[in-house]
Coordinates of C-alpha atoms and ligand atoms in Angstrom, one line a residue:
X19 CA 44.4 -22.9 -38.1
X20 CA 43.5 -19.3 -37.2
X21 CA 40.2 -18.7 -35.5
X22 CA 38.8 -16.7 -38.5
X23 CA 39.3 -19.6 -40.9
X24 CA 37.8 -22.0 -38.3
X25 CA 34.7 -19.8 -38.0
X26 CA 34.2 -19.8 -41.7
X27 CA 34.6 -23.5 -41.9
X28 CA 32.1 -24.1 -39.1
X29 CA 29.6 -21.7 -40.8
X30 CA 29.9 -23.8 -44.0
X31 CA 29.4 -27.0 -42.2
X32 CA 26.3 -25.6 -40.4
X33 CA 24.8 -24.4 -43.6
X34 CA 25.4 -27.8 -45.3
X35 CA 23.6 -29.5 -42.5
X36 CA 20.6 -27.2 -42.7
X37 CA 20.4 -27.7 -46.5
X38 CA 20.4 -31.4 -46.0
X39 CA 17.5 -31.2 -43.5
X40 CA 15.6 -29.0 -45.9
X41 CA 16.3 -31.3 -48.9
X42 CA 13.3 -33.5 -49.7
X43 CA 13.4 -37.2 -50.3
X44 CA 12.3 -37.6 -53.9
X45 CA 10.0 -40.4 -54.7
X46 CA 8.9 -41.0 -58.3
X47 CA 5.5 -42.2 -59.3
X48 CA 4.4 -43.3 -62.8
X49 CA 0.7 -43.6 -63.5
X50 CA -1.9 -43.5 -66.3
X51 CA -3.5 -40.1 -65.4
X52 CA -4.9 -39.7 -68.9
X53 CA -5.9 -42.0 -71.8
X54 CA -7.6 -45.3 -71.8
X55 CA -6.7 -46.3 -68.2
X56 CA -7.0 -42.9 -66.6
X57 CA -9.3 -44.5 -64.0
X58 CA -6.4 -46.6 -62.8
X59 CA -3.9 -43.8 -62.5
X60 CA -6.2 -41.2 -61.0
X61 CA -7.3 -43.5 -58.2
X62 CA -3.9 -44.9 -57.4
X63 CA -2.4 -41.4 -57.4
X64 CA -4.9 -40.1 -55.0
X65 CA -4.2 -42.9 -52.5
X66 CA -0.5 -42.4 -52.9
X67 CA -0.7 -38.6 -52.4
X68 CA -2.9 -39.1 -49.3
X69 CA -0.2 -41.3 -47.7
X70 CA 2.7 -39.0 -48.6
X71 CA 0.8 -35.9 -47.2
X72 CA 0.0 -37.8 -44.0
X73 CA 3.6 -38.8 -43.5
X74 CA 4.8 -35.2 -44.1
X75 CA 2.2 -33.8 -41.7
X76 CA 3.7 -36.1 -39.1
X77 CA 7.2 -34.7 -39.7
X78 CA 8.3 -36.7 -42.7
X79 CA 11.0 -39.4 -42.7
X80 CA 14.6 -39.1 -41.3
X81 CA 13.8 -35.5 -40.5
X82 CA 13.1 -34.7 -44.2
X83 CA 9.9 -34.2 -46.1
X84 CA 8.9 -36.7 -48.9
X85 CA 8.4 -35.1 -52.3
X86 CA 6.2 -37.1 -54.7
X87 CA 7.1 -36.5 -58.3
X88 CA 4.4 -37.9 -60.5
X89 CA 4.7 -38.6 -64.3
X90 CA 1.7 -39.4 -66.5
X91 CA 2.4 -42.3 -68.9
X92 CA -0.9 -41.5 -70.7
X93 CA -1.9 -45.2 -70.8
X94 CA 0.4 -45.4 -73.9
X95 CA 2.7 -48.2 -74.8
X96 CA 6.3 -47.0 -74.4
X97 CA 5.6 -44.0 -72.3
X98 CA 6.1 -45.8 -68.9
X99 CA 9.7 -46.6 -69.9
X100 CA 10.3 -43.0 -71.0
X101 CA 8.9 -41.4 -67.8
X102 CA 10.7 -43.9 -65.5
X103 CA 14.0 -43.2 -67.3
X104 CA 13.3 -39.5 -66.7
X105 CA 12.4 -39.8 -63.0
X106 CA 15.6 -41.7 -62.4
X107 CA 18.1 -39.7 -64.5
X108 CA 16.7 -36.2 -64.2
X109 CA 14.7 -36.1 -60.9
X110 CA 17.1 -38.5 -59.1
X111 CA 14.3 -40.2 -57.3
X112 CA 15.4 -42.7 -54.6
X113 CA 12.5 -45.1 -55.2
X114 CA 9.6 -45.6 -57.6
X115 CA 5.9 -46.3 -57.0
X116 CA 3.9 -47.7 -60.0
X117 CA 2.3 -48.8 -62.2
X118 CA -1.3 -50.2 -61.9
X119 CA -1.4 -52.1 -65.3
X120 CA 1.0 -55.0 -65.5
X121 CA 2.2 -54.2 -69.0
X122 CA 3.3 -50.7 -67.8
X123 CA 5.1 -52.0 -64.7
X124 CA 6.9 -54.5 -67.0
X125 CA 8.2 -51.5 -69.0
X126 CA 9.4 -49.6 -66.0
X127 CA 10.8 -52.5 -63.9
X128 CA 13.9 -53.3 -66.0
X129 CA 15.0 -49.7 -65.9
X130 CA 14.6 -49.5 -62.1
X131 CA 16.4 -52.8 -61.7
X132 CA 19.3 -51.6 -64.0
X133 CA 19.7 -48.4 -61.9
X134 CA 19.3 -50.2 -58.6
X135 CA 16.3 -48.0 -57.7
X136 CA 13.7 -49.9 -55.7
X137 CA 10.3 -50.0 -57.3
X138 CA 7.0 -51.0 -55.6
X139 CA 4.0 -51.6 -57.8
X140 CA 0.8 -51.0 -56.0
X141 CA -1.4 -53.1 -58.1
X142 CA 0.3 -55.1 -61.0
X143 CA -0.7 -58.7 -60.4
X144 CA 1.1 -60.3 -63.4
X145 CA 3.6 -62.9 -62.1
X146 CA 6.5 -61.6 -64.3
X147 CA 6.6 -58.1 -62.8
X148 CA 8.7 -59.0 -59.7
X149 CA 10.6 -61.7 -61.6
X150 CA 12.4 -58.8 -63.3
X151 CA 14.8 -58.5 -60.5
X152 CA 15.6 -58.1 -56.8
X153 CA 14.7 -54.3 -56.7
X154 CA 11.2 -54.9 -57.9
X155 CA 8.4 -55.4 -55.3
X156 CA 4.6 -55.2 -55.1
X157 CA 2.0 -54.9 -52.3
X158 CA -0.8 -56.8 -54.1
X159 CA -1.4 -60.5 -54.6
X160 CA -0.4 -62.1 -57.9
X161 CA -2.5 -63.6 -60.7
X162 CA -1.6 -67.2 -60.1
X163 CA -3.5 -66.7 -56.8
X164 CA -6.3 -64.5 -58.3
X165 CA -6.8 -67.0 -61.1
X166 CA -7.0 -69.9 -58.7
X167 CA -9.5 -68.0 -56.5
X168 CA -11.8 -67.6 -59.4
X169 CA -11.4 -71.1 -60.8
X170 CA -12.2 -72.5 -57.3
X171 CA -15.2 -70.2 -57.1
X172 CA -16.5 -71.4 -60.5
X173 CA -16.1 -75.0 -59.5
X174 CA -17.8 -74.4 -56.1
X175 CA -20.9 -73.1 -58.0
X176 CA -20.9 -76.2 -60.2
X177 CA -19.8 -74.4 -63.3
X178 CA -17.7 -76.9 -65.2
X179 CA -17.8 -75.6 -68.7
X180 CA -16.2 -72.2 -69.1
X181 CA -15.6 -70.0 -72.1
X182 CA -12.7 -67.5 -72.1
X183 CA -12.6 -64.0 -73.6
X184 CA -9.0 -62.6 -73.2
X185 CA -7.5 -59.2 -74.1
X186 CA -4.3 -60.3 -76.0
X187 CA -2.9 -56.8 -75.7
X188 CA -2.5 -57.0 -71.9
X189 CA 0.0 -59.1 -70.1
X190 CA -2.4 -59.0 -67.2
X191 CA -5.3 -60.5 -69.1
X192 CA -3.2 -63.3 -70.8
X193 CA -1.5 -64.2 -67.5
X194 CA -4.7 -64.3 -65.5
X195 CA -6.4 -66.4 -68.1
X196 CA -3.5 -68.9 -68.0
X197 CA -3.6 -69.2 -64.2
X198 CA -7.4 -69.7 -64.2
X199 CA -7.2 -72.4 -66.9
X200 CA -4.4 -74.2 -65.1
X201 CA -6.3 -74.7 -61.9
X202 CA -9.7 -75.1 -63.5
X203 CA -8.7 -77.9 -66.0
X204 CA -6.6 -79.7 -63.4
X205 CA -9.8 -79.9 -61.1
X206 CA -12.4 -81.2 -63.5
X207 CA -13.3 -78.1 -65.5
X208 CA -13.3 -77.8 -69.3
X209 CA -12.6 -74.7 -71.4
X210 CA -15.3 -75.0 -74.1
X211 CA -14.2 -71.9 -76.1
X212 CA -11.2 -69.6 -76.1
X213 CA -11.9 -66.2 -77.7
X214 CA -9.7 -63.1 -77.9
X215 CA -9.9 -59.3 -78.3
X216 CA -7.6 -56.3 -78.2
X217 CA -7.7 -53.3 -75.8
X218 CA -9.7 -50.6 -77.4
X219 CA -12.0 -52.9 -79.3
X220 CA -15.7 -51.9 -79.3
X221 CA -17.2 -54.8 -81.1
X222 CA -17.4 -58.3 -79.5
X223 CA -20.4 -59.9 -81.2
X224 CA -18.4 -62.4 -83.3
X225 CA -16.6 -63.7 -80.2
X226 CA -19.8 -63.8 -78.1
X227 CA -21.8 -65.6 -80.8
X228 CA -19.1 -68.3 -80.9
X229 CA -19.1 -68.5 -77.1
X230 CA -22.9 -68.8 -77.0
X231 CA -22.7 -71.7 -79.5
X232 CA -20.5 -73.6 -77.0
X233 CA -23.1 -73.4 -74.3
X234 CA -20.9 -72.6 -71.4
X235 CA -22.0 -72.4 -67.7
X236 CA -20.1 -69.1 -67.3
X237 CA -17.6 -66.9 -69.2
X238 CA -14.3 -65.8 -67.8
X239 CA -13.4 -62.3 -68.9
X240 CA -10.0 -61.2 -67.4
X241 CA -10.1 -57.8 -69.0
X242 CA -10.0 -54.1 -68.0
X243 CA -13.0 -51.9 -67.2
X244 CA -13.1 -50.2 -70.6
X245 CA -14.2 -53.2 -72.7
X246 CA -16.0 -55.3 -70.1
X247 CA -19.2 -53.3 -69.9
X248 CA -19.5 -53.4 -73.7
X249 CA -18.9 -57.1 -73.6
X250 CA -21.7 -57.5 -71.0
X251 CA -24.2 -55.4 -73.0
X252 CA -23.5 -57.1 -76.3
X253 CA -23.8 -60.5 -74.6
X254 CA -27.2 -59.6 -73.2
X255 CA -28.4 -58.4 -76.6
X256 CA -27.3 -61.8 -78.1
X257 CA -29.2 -63.7 -75.4
X258 CA -26.0 -65.0 -73.8
X259 CA -27.4 -65.1 -70.2
X260 CA -24.7 -67.0 -68.2
X261 CA -22.7 -65.3 -65.5
X262 CA -19.5 -63.6 -66.3
X263 CA -16.4 -63.9 -64.1
X264 CA -13.6 -61.4 -63.9
X265 CA -10.7 -60.1 -61.9
X266 CA -9.5 -56.8 -60.4
X267 CA -9.2 -55.3 -63.9
X268 CA -13.0 -54.7 -63.8
X269 CA -12.6 -52.3 -60.9
X270 CA -13.6 -48.7 -61.9
X271 CA -16.6 -46.5 -61.3
X272 CA -17.4 -46.4 -65.0
X273 CA -17.9 -50.2 -65.2
X274 CA -21.5 -50.3 -63.9
X275 CA -22.3 -46.8 -65.2
X276 CA -21.7 -48.0 -68.7
X277 CA -23.0 -51.6 -68.1
X278 CA -26.2 -50.7 -66.2
X279 CA -27.6 -54.1 -65.2
X280 CA -26.0 -56.0 -68.1
X281 CA -23.4 -57.5 -65.7
X282 CA -25.8 -58.7 -63.1
X283 CA -25.0 -62.1 -61.8
X284 CA -21.2 -61.6 -62.4
X285 CA -18.5 -62.1 -59.8
X286 CA -15.0 -60.7 -59.6
X287 CA -11.9 -61.1 -57.4
X288 CA -10.5 -57.8 -56.0
X289 CA -8.3 -56.3 -53.3
X290 CA -10.5 -54.2 -51.2
X291 CA -14.1 -53.5 -50.1
X292 CA -15.4 -50.4 -48.5
X293 CA -17.8 -52.6 -46.6
X294 CA -14.9 -54.0 -44.6
X295 CA -15.5 -53.1 -40.9
X296 CA -11.7 -53.2 -40.1
X297 CA -11.0 -49.7 -38.5
X298 CA -7.9 -49.3 -40.7
X299 CA -10.2 -49.5 -43.7
X300 CA -12.9 -47.3 -42.3
X301 CA -10.3 -44.7 -41.2
X302 CA -8.9 -44.7 -44.7
X303 CA -12.3 -44.3 -46.4
X304 CA -13.1 -41.4 -44.1
X305 CA -9.9 -39.6 -44.8
X306 CA -10.1 -40.2 -48.5
X307 CA -13.7 -38.9 -48.8
X308 CA -12.8 -35.8 -46.8
X309 CA -9.9 -35.0 -49.1
X310 CA -11.3 -36.0 -52.5
X311 CA -15.1 -35.9 -52.1
X312 CA -15.4 -39.3 -53.6
X313 CA -15.0 -43.0 -52.7
X314 CA -11.7 -44.8 -52.8
X315 CA -11.4 -48.1 -54.7
X316 CA -8.8 -50.9 -54.9
X317 CA -6.2 -48.8 -56.7
X318 CA -6.5 -46.0 -54.2
X319 CA -6.1 -48.4 -51.3
X320 CA -3.1 -50.1 -52.9
X321 CA -1.5 -46.8 -53.8
X322 CA -1.8 -45.7 -50.2
X323 CA -0.3 -49.0 -48.9
X324 CA 2.6 -48.8 -51.4
X325 CA 3.6 -45.3 -50.2
X326 CA 3.2 -46.2 -46.5
X327 CA 5.4 -49.3 -46.9
X328 CA 8.0 -47.4 -48.7
X329 CA 8.1 -44.6 -46.0
X330 CA 8.3 -47.2 -43.3
X331 CA 11.2 -48.9 -45.1
X332 CA 13.1 -45.6 -45.5
X333 CA 12.7 -45.1 -41.8
X334 CA 14.0 -48.5 -40.9
X335 CA 16.9 -48.3 -43.4
X336 CA 17.9 -45.0 -41.9
X337 CA 19.1 -44.0 -45.4
X338 CA 17.9 -43.6 -49.0
X339 CA 20.8 -45.6 -50.3
X340 CA 19.3 -48.0 -53.0
X341 CA 20.7 -51.3 -51.7
X342 CA 19.9 -50.6 -48.1
X343 CA 16.4 -49.4 -49.0
X344 CA 15.9 -52.5 -51.1
X345 CA 16.8 -54.7 -48.1
X346 CA 14.4 -52.8 -45.8
X347 CA 11.5 -53.1 -48.2
X348 CA 12.2 -56.8 -48.5
X349 CA 12.0 -57.1 -44.7
X350 CA 8.5 -55.7 -44.5
X351 CA 6.4 -57.9 -42.1
X352 CA 2.8 -57.7 -41.1
X353 CA 2.3 -54.1 -42.2
X354 CA -1.3 -53.2 -41.3
X355 CA -2.4 -52.1 -44.7
X356 CA -5.7 -50.9 -45.9
X357 CA -5.8 -53.9 -48.2
X358 CA -4.9 -56.3 -45.4
X359 CA -1.8 -57.4 -43.5
X360 CA 1.2 -57.1 -45.9
X361 CA 4.3 -59.3 -45.6
X362 CA 6.8 -59.2 -48.5
X363 CA 7.8 -62.8 -49.4
X364 CA 11.1 -64.1 -50.8
X365 CA 9.8 -63.4 -54.3
X366 CA 9.1 -59.8 -53.4
X367 CA 5.3 -60.4 -53.6
X368 CA 2.7 -59.8 -51.0
X369 CA 0.8 -62.8 -49.8
X370 CA -2.7 -61.7 -48.8
X371 CA -6.4 -62.4 -49.1
X372 CA -8.6 -61.6 -52.1
X373 CA -12.2 -60.5 -51.8
X374 CA -14.9 -61.7 -54.1
X375 CA -17.4 -59.1 -55.2
X376 CA -20.8 -59.9 -56.6
X377 CA -22.7 -57.7 -59.1
X378 CA -26.5 -57.4 -58.6
X379 CA -29.0 -54.8 -59.7
X380 CA -26.2 -52.7 -61.3
X381 CA -24.2 -52.5 -58.1
X382 CA -21.1 -54.2 -56.6
X383 CA -21.5 -56.0 -53.3
X384 CA -19.0 -57.7 -51.0
X385 CA -19.4 -61.5 -51.2
X386 CA -16.6 -63.1 -49.3
X387 CA -12.9 -63.0 -48.4
X388 CA -10.6 -65.8 -49.7
X389 CA -7.3 -66.4 -47.8
X390 CA -4.1 -67.2 -49.7
Ligands
LIG242 N1 -4.0 -56.1 -61.5 C1 -4.2 -55.3 -62.7 C2 -2.9 -55.5 -63.6 O1 -2.0 -56.1 -63.1 C3 -4.3 -53.9 -62.4 C4 -5.4 -53.6 -61.4 C5 -5.2 -53.6 -60.1 C6 -6.7 -53.2 -61.9 C7 -6.2 -53.3 -59.2 C8 -7.7 -52.8 -61.0 C9 -7.5 -52.9 -59.6 O2 -2.8 -55.1 -64.7

């Protein structure tokens, strides 16, 4: 080979290496930035972005910067599938972060699985999400745990007669109600009424009147933050004064803004409390406030943890190859997350504590931590 040709070849090789170093690692995120559950998407996206920026400021991963490509699924049925398809086929993302709402994760997961692109849901607690396949993970606890926590809590207060009010449009709500009932009825509790509504409903008086007639000790409402404050206010107007119990779906700033003091006396299970003295939590709260001029909630904390766990897995895998990255995520152990220590179990779920929050005087207060 003559020297001129060799020089040209070397120049090419050098250029290719630089391009590789400059090429970003593309990560897809799907979230409800607008529409009915915008509160979920906006918070989880902020937490996710904060983590990605922090990783990049520290030099990125494998010598490359992470690029977060976020798609809004508009809180609309069918959109999560469309945007996940796009992120994989067009943007060529190496992994996916999302969604918050279980029904949306259940739309995206089969597509990620089919394409062998690892997906980590920050916040979807419905059991079926990770059952989709071996590329689907989550960094939150699951509803069979959350439902049990709330059933035990009700029993510990001596509440043996519970009425249910479930959102039949949400896999989350239906699954959480099932888990609650299973534990509650197996340990001496009775479901005295089983009422239903659909996401977007504004009128709950018929269901609440029926519930009042059953004279329950408390009402379990495993719904989302949009409907719950209306349910609380209408219950109060009807003179239904018993405590309401809920899950993480109640978490959003707007809940108590709309409800006022109508949900006083209620309790929910959740993932995170800003009152936690753990320095990892306090450090995160400080960074989040400085960046966004507002407080982080559960979704922000989980979004942050999901991105950090993904970045750590890419680093350990030493590659963005789907199968190897999958194995690295599966091997996550004792990750010091904002939402607790995270170990991914054999079912690709995170086993970790829940917090119980109490609502009093129109405000949410930390009550206790419940270990798995
Ligand atoms: N766990 C809920 C679901 O699976 C989503 C959620 C997570 C809501 C955290 C609020 C806080 O649909």
